XYZ file of C-alpha atoms in Angstrom:
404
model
C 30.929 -27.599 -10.510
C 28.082 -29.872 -8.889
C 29.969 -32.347 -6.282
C 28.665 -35.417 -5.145
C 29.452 -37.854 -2.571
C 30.505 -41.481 -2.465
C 28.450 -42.329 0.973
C 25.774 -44.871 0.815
C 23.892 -43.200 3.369
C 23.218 -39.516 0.329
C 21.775 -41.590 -1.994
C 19.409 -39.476 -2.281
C 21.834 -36.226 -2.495
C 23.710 -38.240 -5.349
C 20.364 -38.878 -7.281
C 19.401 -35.140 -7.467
C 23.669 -34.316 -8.405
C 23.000 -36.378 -11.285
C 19.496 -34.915 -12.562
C 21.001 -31.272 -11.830
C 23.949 -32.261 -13.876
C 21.942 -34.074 -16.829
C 19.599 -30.970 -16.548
C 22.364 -28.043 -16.928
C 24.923 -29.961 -19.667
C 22.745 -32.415 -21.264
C 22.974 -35.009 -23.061
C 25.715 -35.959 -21.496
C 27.429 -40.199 -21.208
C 27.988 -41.538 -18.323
C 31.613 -40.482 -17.677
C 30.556 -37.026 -18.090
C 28.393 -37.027 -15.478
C 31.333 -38.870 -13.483
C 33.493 -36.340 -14.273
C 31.460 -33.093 -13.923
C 29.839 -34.385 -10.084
C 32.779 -36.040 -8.861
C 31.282 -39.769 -8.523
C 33.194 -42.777 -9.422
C 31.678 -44.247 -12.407
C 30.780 -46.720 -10.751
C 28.801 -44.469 -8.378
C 27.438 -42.621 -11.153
C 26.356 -46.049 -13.718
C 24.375 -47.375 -10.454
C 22.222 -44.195 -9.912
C 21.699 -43.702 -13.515
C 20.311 -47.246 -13.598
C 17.638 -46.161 -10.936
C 17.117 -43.094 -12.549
C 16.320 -44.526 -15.860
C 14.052 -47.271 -13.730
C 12.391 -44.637 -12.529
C 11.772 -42.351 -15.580
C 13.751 -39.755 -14.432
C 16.489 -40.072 -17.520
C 16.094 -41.402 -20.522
C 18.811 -42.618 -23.431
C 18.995 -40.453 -26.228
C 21.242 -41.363 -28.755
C 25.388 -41.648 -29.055
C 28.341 -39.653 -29.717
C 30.893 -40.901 -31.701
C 34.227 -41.228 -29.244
C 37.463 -41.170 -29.768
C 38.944 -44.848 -31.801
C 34.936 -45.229 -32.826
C 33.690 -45.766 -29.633
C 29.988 -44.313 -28.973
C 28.971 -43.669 -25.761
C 25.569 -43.494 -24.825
C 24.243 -40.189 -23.736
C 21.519 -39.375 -21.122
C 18.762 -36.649 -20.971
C 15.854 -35.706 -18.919
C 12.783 -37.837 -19.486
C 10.121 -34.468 -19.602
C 7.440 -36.557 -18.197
C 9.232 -37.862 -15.724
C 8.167 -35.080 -13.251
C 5.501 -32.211 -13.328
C 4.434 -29.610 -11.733
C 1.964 -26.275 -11.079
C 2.641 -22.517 -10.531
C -0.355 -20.787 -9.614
C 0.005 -16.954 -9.946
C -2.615 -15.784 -7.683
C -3.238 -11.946 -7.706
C -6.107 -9.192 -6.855
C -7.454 -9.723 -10.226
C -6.512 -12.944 -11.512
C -4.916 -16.842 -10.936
C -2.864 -18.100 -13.982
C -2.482 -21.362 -13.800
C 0.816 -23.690 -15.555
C 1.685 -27.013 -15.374
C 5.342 -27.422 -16.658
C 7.020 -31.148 -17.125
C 10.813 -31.725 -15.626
C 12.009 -30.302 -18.809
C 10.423 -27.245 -18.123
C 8.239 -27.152 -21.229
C 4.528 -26.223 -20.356
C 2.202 -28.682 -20.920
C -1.200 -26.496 -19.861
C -2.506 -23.088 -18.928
C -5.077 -21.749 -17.116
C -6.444 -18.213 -16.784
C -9.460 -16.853 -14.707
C -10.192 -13.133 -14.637
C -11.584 -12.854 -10.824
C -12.369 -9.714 -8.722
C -10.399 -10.149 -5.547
C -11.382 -12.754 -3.783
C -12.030 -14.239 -0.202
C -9.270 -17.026 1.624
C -12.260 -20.000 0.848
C -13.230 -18.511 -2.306
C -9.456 -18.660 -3.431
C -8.676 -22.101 -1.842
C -11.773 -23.212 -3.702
C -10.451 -21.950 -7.040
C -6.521 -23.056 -6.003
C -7.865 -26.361 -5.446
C -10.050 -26.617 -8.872
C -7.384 -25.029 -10.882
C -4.853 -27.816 -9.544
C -7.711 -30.210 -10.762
C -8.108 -29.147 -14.276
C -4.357 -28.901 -14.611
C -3.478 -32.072 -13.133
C -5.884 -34.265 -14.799
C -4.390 -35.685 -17.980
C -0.971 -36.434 -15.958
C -0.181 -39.428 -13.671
C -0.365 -38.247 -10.171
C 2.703 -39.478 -8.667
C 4.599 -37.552 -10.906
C 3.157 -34.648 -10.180
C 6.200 -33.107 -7.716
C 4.291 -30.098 -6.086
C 2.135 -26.833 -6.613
C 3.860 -23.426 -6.398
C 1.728 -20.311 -5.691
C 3.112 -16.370 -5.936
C 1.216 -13.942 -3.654
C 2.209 -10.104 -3.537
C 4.423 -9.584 -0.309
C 5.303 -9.578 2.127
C 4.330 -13.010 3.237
C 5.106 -14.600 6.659
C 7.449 -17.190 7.740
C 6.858 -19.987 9.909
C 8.759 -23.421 10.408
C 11.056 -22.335 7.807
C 8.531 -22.281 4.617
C 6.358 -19.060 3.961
C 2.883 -19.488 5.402
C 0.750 -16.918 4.531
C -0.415 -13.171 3.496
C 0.343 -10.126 5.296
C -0.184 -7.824 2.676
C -2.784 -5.523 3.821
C -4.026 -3.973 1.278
C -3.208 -6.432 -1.292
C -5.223 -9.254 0.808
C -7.206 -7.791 3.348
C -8.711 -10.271 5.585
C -5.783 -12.626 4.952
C -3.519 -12.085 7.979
C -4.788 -14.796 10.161
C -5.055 -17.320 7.092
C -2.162 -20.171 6.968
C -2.904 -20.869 3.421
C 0.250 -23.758 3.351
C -2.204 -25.636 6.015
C -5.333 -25.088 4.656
C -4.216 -26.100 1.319
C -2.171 -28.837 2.587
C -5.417 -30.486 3.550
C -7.188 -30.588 0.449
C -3.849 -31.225 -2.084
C -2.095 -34.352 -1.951
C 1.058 -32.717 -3.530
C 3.797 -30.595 -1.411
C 2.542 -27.407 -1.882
C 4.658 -23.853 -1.605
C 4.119 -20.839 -1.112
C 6.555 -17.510 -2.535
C 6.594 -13.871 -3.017
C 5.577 -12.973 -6.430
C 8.637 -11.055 -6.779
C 10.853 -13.554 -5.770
C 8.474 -15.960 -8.023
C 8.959 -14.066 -11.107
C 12.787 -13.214 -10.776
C 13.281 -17.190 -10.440
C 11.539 -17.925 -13.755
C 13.416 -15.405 -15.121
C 16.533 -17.031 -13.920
C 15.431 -19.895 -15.402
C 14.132 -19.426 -18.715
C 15.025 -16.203 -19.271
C 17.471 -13.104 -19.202
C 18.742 -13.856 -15.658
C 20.015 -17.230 -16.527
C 23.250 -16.062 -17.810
C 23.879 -13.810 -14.941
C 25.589 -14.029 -11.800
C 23.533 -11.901 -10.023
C 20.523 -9.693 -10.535
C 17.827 -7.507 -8.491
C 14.681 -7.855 -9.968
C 12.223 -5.009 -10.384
C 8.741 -6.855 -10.140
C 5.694 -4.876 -12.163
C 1.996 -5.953 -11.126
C -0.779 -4.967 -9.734
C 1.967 -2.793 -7.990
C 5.805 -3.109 -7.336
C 7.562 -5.674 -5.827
C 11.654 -6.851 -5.805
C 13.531 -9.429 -5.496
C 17.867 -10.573 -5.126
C 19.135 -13.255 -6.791
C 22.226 -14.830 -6.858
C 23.478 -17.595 -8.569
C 20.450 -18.525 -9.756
C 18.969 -18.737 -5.987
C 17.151 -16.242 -4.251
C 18.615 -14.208 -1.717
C 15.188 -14.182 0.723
C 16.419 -12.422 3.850
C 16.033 -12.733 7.688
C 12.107 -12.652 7.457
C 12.012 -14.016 3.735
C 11.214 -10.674 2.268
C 14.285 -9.374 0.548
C 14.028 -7.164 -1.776
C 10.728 -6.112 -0.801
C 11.097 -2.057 -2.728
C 7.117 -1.505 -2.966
C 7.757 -0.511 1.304
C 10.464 2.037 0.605
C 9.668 5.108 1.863
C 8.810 7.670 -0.824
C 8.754 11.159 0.523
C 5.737 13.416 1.827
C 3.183 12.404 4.930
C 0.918 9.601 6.368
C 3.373 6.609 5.903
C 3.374 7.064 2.042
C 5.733 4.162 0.002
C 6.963 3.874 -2.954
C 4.540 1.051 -4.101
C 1.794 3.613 -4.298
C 2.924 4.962 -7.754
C 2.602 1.687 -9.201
C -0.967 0.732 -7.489
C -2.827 -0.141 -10.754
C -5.866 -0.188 -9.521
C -5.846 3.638 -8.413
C -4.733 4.001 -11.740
C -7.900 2.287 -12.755
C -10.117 4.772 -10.705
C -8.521 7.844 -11.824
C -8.722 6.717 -16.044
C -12.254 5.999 -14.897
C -12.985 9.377 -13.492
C -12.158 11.359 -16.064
C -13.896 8.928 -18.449
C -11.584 6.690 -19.584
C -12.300 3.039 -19.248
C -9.460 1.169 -18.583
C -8.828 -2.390 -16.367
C -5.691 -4.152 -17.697
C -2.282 -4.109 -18.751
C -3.396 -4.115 -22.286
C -5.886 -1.141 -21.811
C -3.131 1.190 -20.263
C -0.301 0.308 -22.873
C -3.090 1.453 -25.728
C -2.894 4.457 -23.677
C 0.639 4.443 -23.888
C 0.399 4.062 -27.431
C -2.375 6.819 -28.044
C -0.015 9.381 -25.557
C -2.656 9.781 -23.133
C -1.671 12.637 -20.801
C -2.346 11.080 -17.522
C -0.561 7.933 -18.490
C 2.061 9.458 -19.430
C 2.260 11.250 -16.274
C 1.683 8.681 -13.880
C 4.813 6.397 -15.705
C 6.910 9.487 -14.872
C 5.880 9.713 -11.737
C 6.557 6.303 -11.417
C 10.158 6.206 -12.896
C 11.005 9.473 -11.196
C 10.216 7.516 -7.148
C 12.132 4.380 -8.841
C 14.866 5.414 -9.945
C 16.465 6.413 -6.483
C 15.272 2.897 -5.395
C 17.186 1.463 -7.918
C 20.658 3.143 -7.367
C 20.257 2.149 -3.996
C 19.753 -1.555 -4.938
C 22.918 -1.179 -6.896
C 25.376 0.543 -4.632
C 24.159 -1.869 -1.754
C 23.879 -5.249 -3.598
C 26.355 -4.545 -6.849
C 24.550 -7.083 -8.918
C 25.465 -7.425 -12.283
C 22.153 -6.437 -13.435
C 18.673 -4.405 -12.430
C 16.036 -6.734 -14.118
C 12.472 -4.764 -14.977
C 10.287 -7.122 -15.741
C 6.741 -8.677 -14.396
C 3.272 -8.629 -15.467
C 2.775 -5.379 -17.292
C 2.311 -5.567 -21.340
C 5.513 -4.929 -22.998
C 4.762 -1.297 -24.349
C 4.620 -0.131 -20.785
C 7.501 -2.129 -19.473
C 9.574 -0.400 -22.588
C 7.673 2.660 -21.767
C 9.251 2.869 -17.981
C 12.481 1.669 -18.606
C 13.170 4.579 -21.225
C 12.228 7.283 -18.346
C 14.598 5.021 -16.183
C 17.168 4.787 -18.441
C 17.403 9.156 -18.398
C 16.939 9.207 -14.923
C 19.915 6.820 -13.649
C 22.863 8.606 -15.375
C 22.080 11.915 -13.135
C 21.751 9.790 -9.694
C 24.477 7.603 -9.959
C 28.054 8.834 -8.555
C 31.227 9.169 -11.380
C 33.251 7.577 -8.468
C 31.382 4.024 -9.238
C 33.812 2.090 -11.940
C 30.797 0.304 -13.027
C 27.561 0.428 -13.370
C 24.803 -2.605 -12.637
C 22.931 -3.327 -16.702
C 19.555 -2.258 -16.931
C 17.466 -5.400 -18.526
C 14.708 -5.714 -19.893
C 13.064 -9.854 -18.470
C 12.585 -12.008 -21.245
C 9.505 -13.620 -19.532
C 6.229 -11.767 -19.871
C 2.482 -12.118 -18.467
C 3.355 -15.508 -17.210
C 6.592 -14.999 -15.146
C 5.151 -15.762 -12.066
C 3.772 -18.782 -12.762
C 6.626 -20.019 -14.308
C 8.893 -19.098 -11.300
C 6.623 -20.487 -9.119
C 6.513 -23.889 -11.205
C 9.794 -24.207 -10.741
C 10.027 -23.925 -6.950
C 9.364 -27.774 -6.270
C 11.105 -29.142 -8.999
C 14.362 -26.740 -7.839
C 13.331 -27.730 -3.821
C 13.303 -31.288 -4.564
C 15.237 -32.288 -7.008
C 18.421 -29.805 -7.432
C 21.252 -30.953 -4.912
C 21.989 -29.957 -1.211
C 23.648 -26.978 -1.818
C 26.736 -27.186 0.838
C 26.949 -30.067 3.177
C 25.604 -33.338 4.118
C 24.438 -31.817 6.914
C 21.895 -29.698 5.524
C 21.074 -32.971 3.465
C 20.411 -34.705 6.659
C 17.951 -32.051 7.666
C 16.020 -31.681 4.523
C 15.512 -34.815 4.441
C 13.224 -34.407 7.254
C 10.921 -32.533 4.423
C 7.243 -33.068 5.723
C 6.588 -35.100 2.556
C 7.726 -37.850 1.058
C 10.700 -37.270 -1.559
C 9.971 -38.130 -4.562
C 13.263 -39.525 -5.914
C 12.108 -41.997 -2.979
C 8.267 -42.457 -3.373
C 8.311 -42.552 -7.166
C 8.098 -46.113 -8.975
C-alpha cells in the first residue's frame, strides 16, 4: 500500500501519493484515497483541492454509499500531463506522445539509415516539435529516449552511448547535455531494453507480475530485470544487459551476434533475397525459407542457456520475449525456446520461471520510454523522506510545483 506523510514540509511527496493512488485504483472518493495512502482526510481533501486546481484530477461522477450517501469520486484528468518516448534505433526513431492517462495522443515514424550524433539531435529535436505542437507546453512533463545498450552513467542519470557497434562515433557524445540545450522539457535517457520491459509493465503482460526478466528483440538482443514494476538497473545501470554474454568459439564472440539483423540483412541479400525489416523476415518465416529458419535456431539454441541462467540467478516469476520483431517471428522463436528449456533446466528446481509472450509490439519502446518522466516525476518517493529530500534537488523544476 502507497503511504504518505502528514509533514508540511512533503507536500510535494503527498501530491504524487495521491496521483499514484488515483492512477492504480481509480475512481476512487476522497476517503479512499485517505484510507489506501494513510493521510488524514483532512490531509488528503486539501491536496486534492490543489490537484483539481491544477488539472491534475478531475470529478467524475458518484457512488451511491451506504444510508444514500454519494460520495464524489476522483480520476486522472488525461490532459493534465503529457509526454514523449522517442525510440531511437540504427534504422529508425518512433516517436509517441502519451497524456497522464497513458492513452497516446500522436505517433511518429521515420525510416532513417543510421545516423550521425547532430543528424539525430536534429531529428530528436524536430520530432519533439511535431509531437508537441497541438499540446500546451507546460504540461508537457518530459521526453524519454531508448538507445541500444549499454549506455553510460554519470551524475546519477544515463548520459550517453557506448554501444560500439550499435553507435559508432557516439562514445564521446553526452546526448542528455546536448539535448538539454535545445529542449525545454526534462529530458531522459534509457536502455531500450529496460525501455521496453517498463511499457510492458505498464500496459502490458508484466503488469500483473511481480517480477519478470525481459528478453528485448531489435535490431539485436538486449535484457532487462524488473521488479515490482521498477527496473532493477544495476551498479553501472546496465542490468540485464544478455546481448554481451559470452557465446562460445573465438575473437570475443557474444551472444548478441545471432540476433544482429542487419547481418541477417546481408546474408538474405547475398544469396538474392531482398529483405530489410521485421515484416520482410517474418514473410520468410511464413514462406519456410531455409536460412531463416536456420538462423532462428541458431538463435534460440545460444538463448536458451542465457535464459536458464536468468532464471536460476534472478527466479522471476516470468521470462518476457518480447520487443520490436513482427509477431510471426517472436512466435516463431519462442516455439524453438519453448523445446529447448525443458532439456536445460535441472528436475531439482520446484518451479519453473513462465515463458511470456509481451503484449506490446513495434512500439514498446516508445511506450516505456514515455512513461519514464511521468513514473520519475510524478509516482511517490519510494522509501523515505530522505530520498524525497534529495530528489527534490532534480535539475528541473517539478512540475506538481511549476504547473498552474
Amino acid at each position: 500500500m502507497l503511504k504518505g506523510t502528514n509533514l508540511e514540509h512533503a507536500r510535494v511527496h503527498n501530491l504524487r501519493t495521491v496521483l499514484e493512488t488515483v492512477r492504480l485504483h481509480g475512481p476512487l472518493s476522497r476517503a479512499d484515497v485517505a484510507k489506501r495512502s494513510g493521510l488524514t482526510p483532512q490531509t488528503v481533501s486539501n491536496l486534492v483541492t490543489e490537484l483539481l486546481g491544477r488539472g491534475l484530477l478531475r470529478e467524475s461522477g458518484m457512488r451511491q454509499g451506504a444510508r444514500g450517501r454519494s460520495p464524489t469520486l476522483l480520476s486522472l484528468r488525461p490532459d493534465g500531463a503529457y509526454s514523449i518516448g522517442l525510440d531511437l534505433d540504427r534504422g529508425h526513431l518512433t516517436g509517441l506522445l502519451i497524456d497522464l492517462a497513458g492513452e497516446v495522443r500522436a505517433r511518429v515514424h521515420v525510416e532513417r539509415g543510421f545516423p550521425s550524433p547532430e543528424e539525430a539531435m536534429d531529428l530528436v529535436v524536430e520530432t519533439v516539435g511535431q509531437l508537441s505542437s497541438e499540446v500546451d507546453q507546460r504540461r508537457l512533463w518530459g521526453v524519454g529516449i531508448g538507445f541500444p545498450g549499454p549506455l553510460r552513467i554519470a551524475g546519477g542519470a544515463v548520459d550517453n552511448v557506448i554501444n560500439p557497434e550499435g553507435f559508432p562515433g557516439w562514445e564521446s557524445v553526452s546526448v542528455r547535455s546536448l539535448l538539454a540545450r535545445r529542449l525545454s522539457p526534462p529530458v531522459f535517457l534509457e536502455n531500450n531494453a529496460t525501455a521496453a520491459a517498463l511499457g510492458e509493465s505498464y500496459y502490458g503482460v508484466g503488469a500483473g507480475l511481480s517480477s519478470y526478466f525481459y528478453c528485448y528483440l531489435g535490431g539485436g538482443l538486449g535484457g532487462a530485470i524488473v521488479a515490482s514494476g521498477r527496473p532493477v538497473r544495476g551498479w553501472q545501470g546496465n542490468a540485464g544487459e544478455l546481448g554481451y554474454l559470452p557465446s562460445g568459439g573465438d575473437g570475443g564472440d557474444h551472444l548478441g551476434r545471432r540476433f544482429d539483423m542487419f547481418r541477417l540483412y546481408a546474408r538474405l541479400n547475398q544469396v538474392g533475397v531482398r529483405a530489410s525489416s521485421y515484416a520482410d523476415l517474418a514473410r520468410l518465416v511464413a514462406d519456410g525459407h531455409p536460412l531463416v529458419l536456420g538462423w532462428l535456431d541458431a538463435a534460440a539454441e545460444g538463448l536458451a542457456p542465457a535464459l536458464v541462467a536468468a532464471e536460476y540467478l534472478l527466479d522471476p516469476e516470468a521470462i518476457v520475449i518480447g520487443g520490436a520483431w513482427e509477431r510471426p517471428l517472436v512466435d516463431a522463436l519462442v516455439a524453438r525456446l519453448e523445446s529447448h528449456l525443458p532439456r536445460l533446466r535441472s528436475p531439482l528446481i520446484p518451479a519453473n520461471a513462465r515463458l511470456l509472450t509481451a503484449d506490446l509490439g513495434a512500439d514498446a519502446v516508445a511506450r516505456g520510454v514515455a512513461t519514464i518522466p511521468l513514473q520519475e516525476l510524478l509516482a511517490p518517493f519510494p522509501t523515505s523522506l530522505a530520498e524525497a529530500e534529495t530528489e527534490r534537488s532534480h535539475p528541473y523544476e517539478h512540475p506538481l510545483v511549476a504547473v498552474r
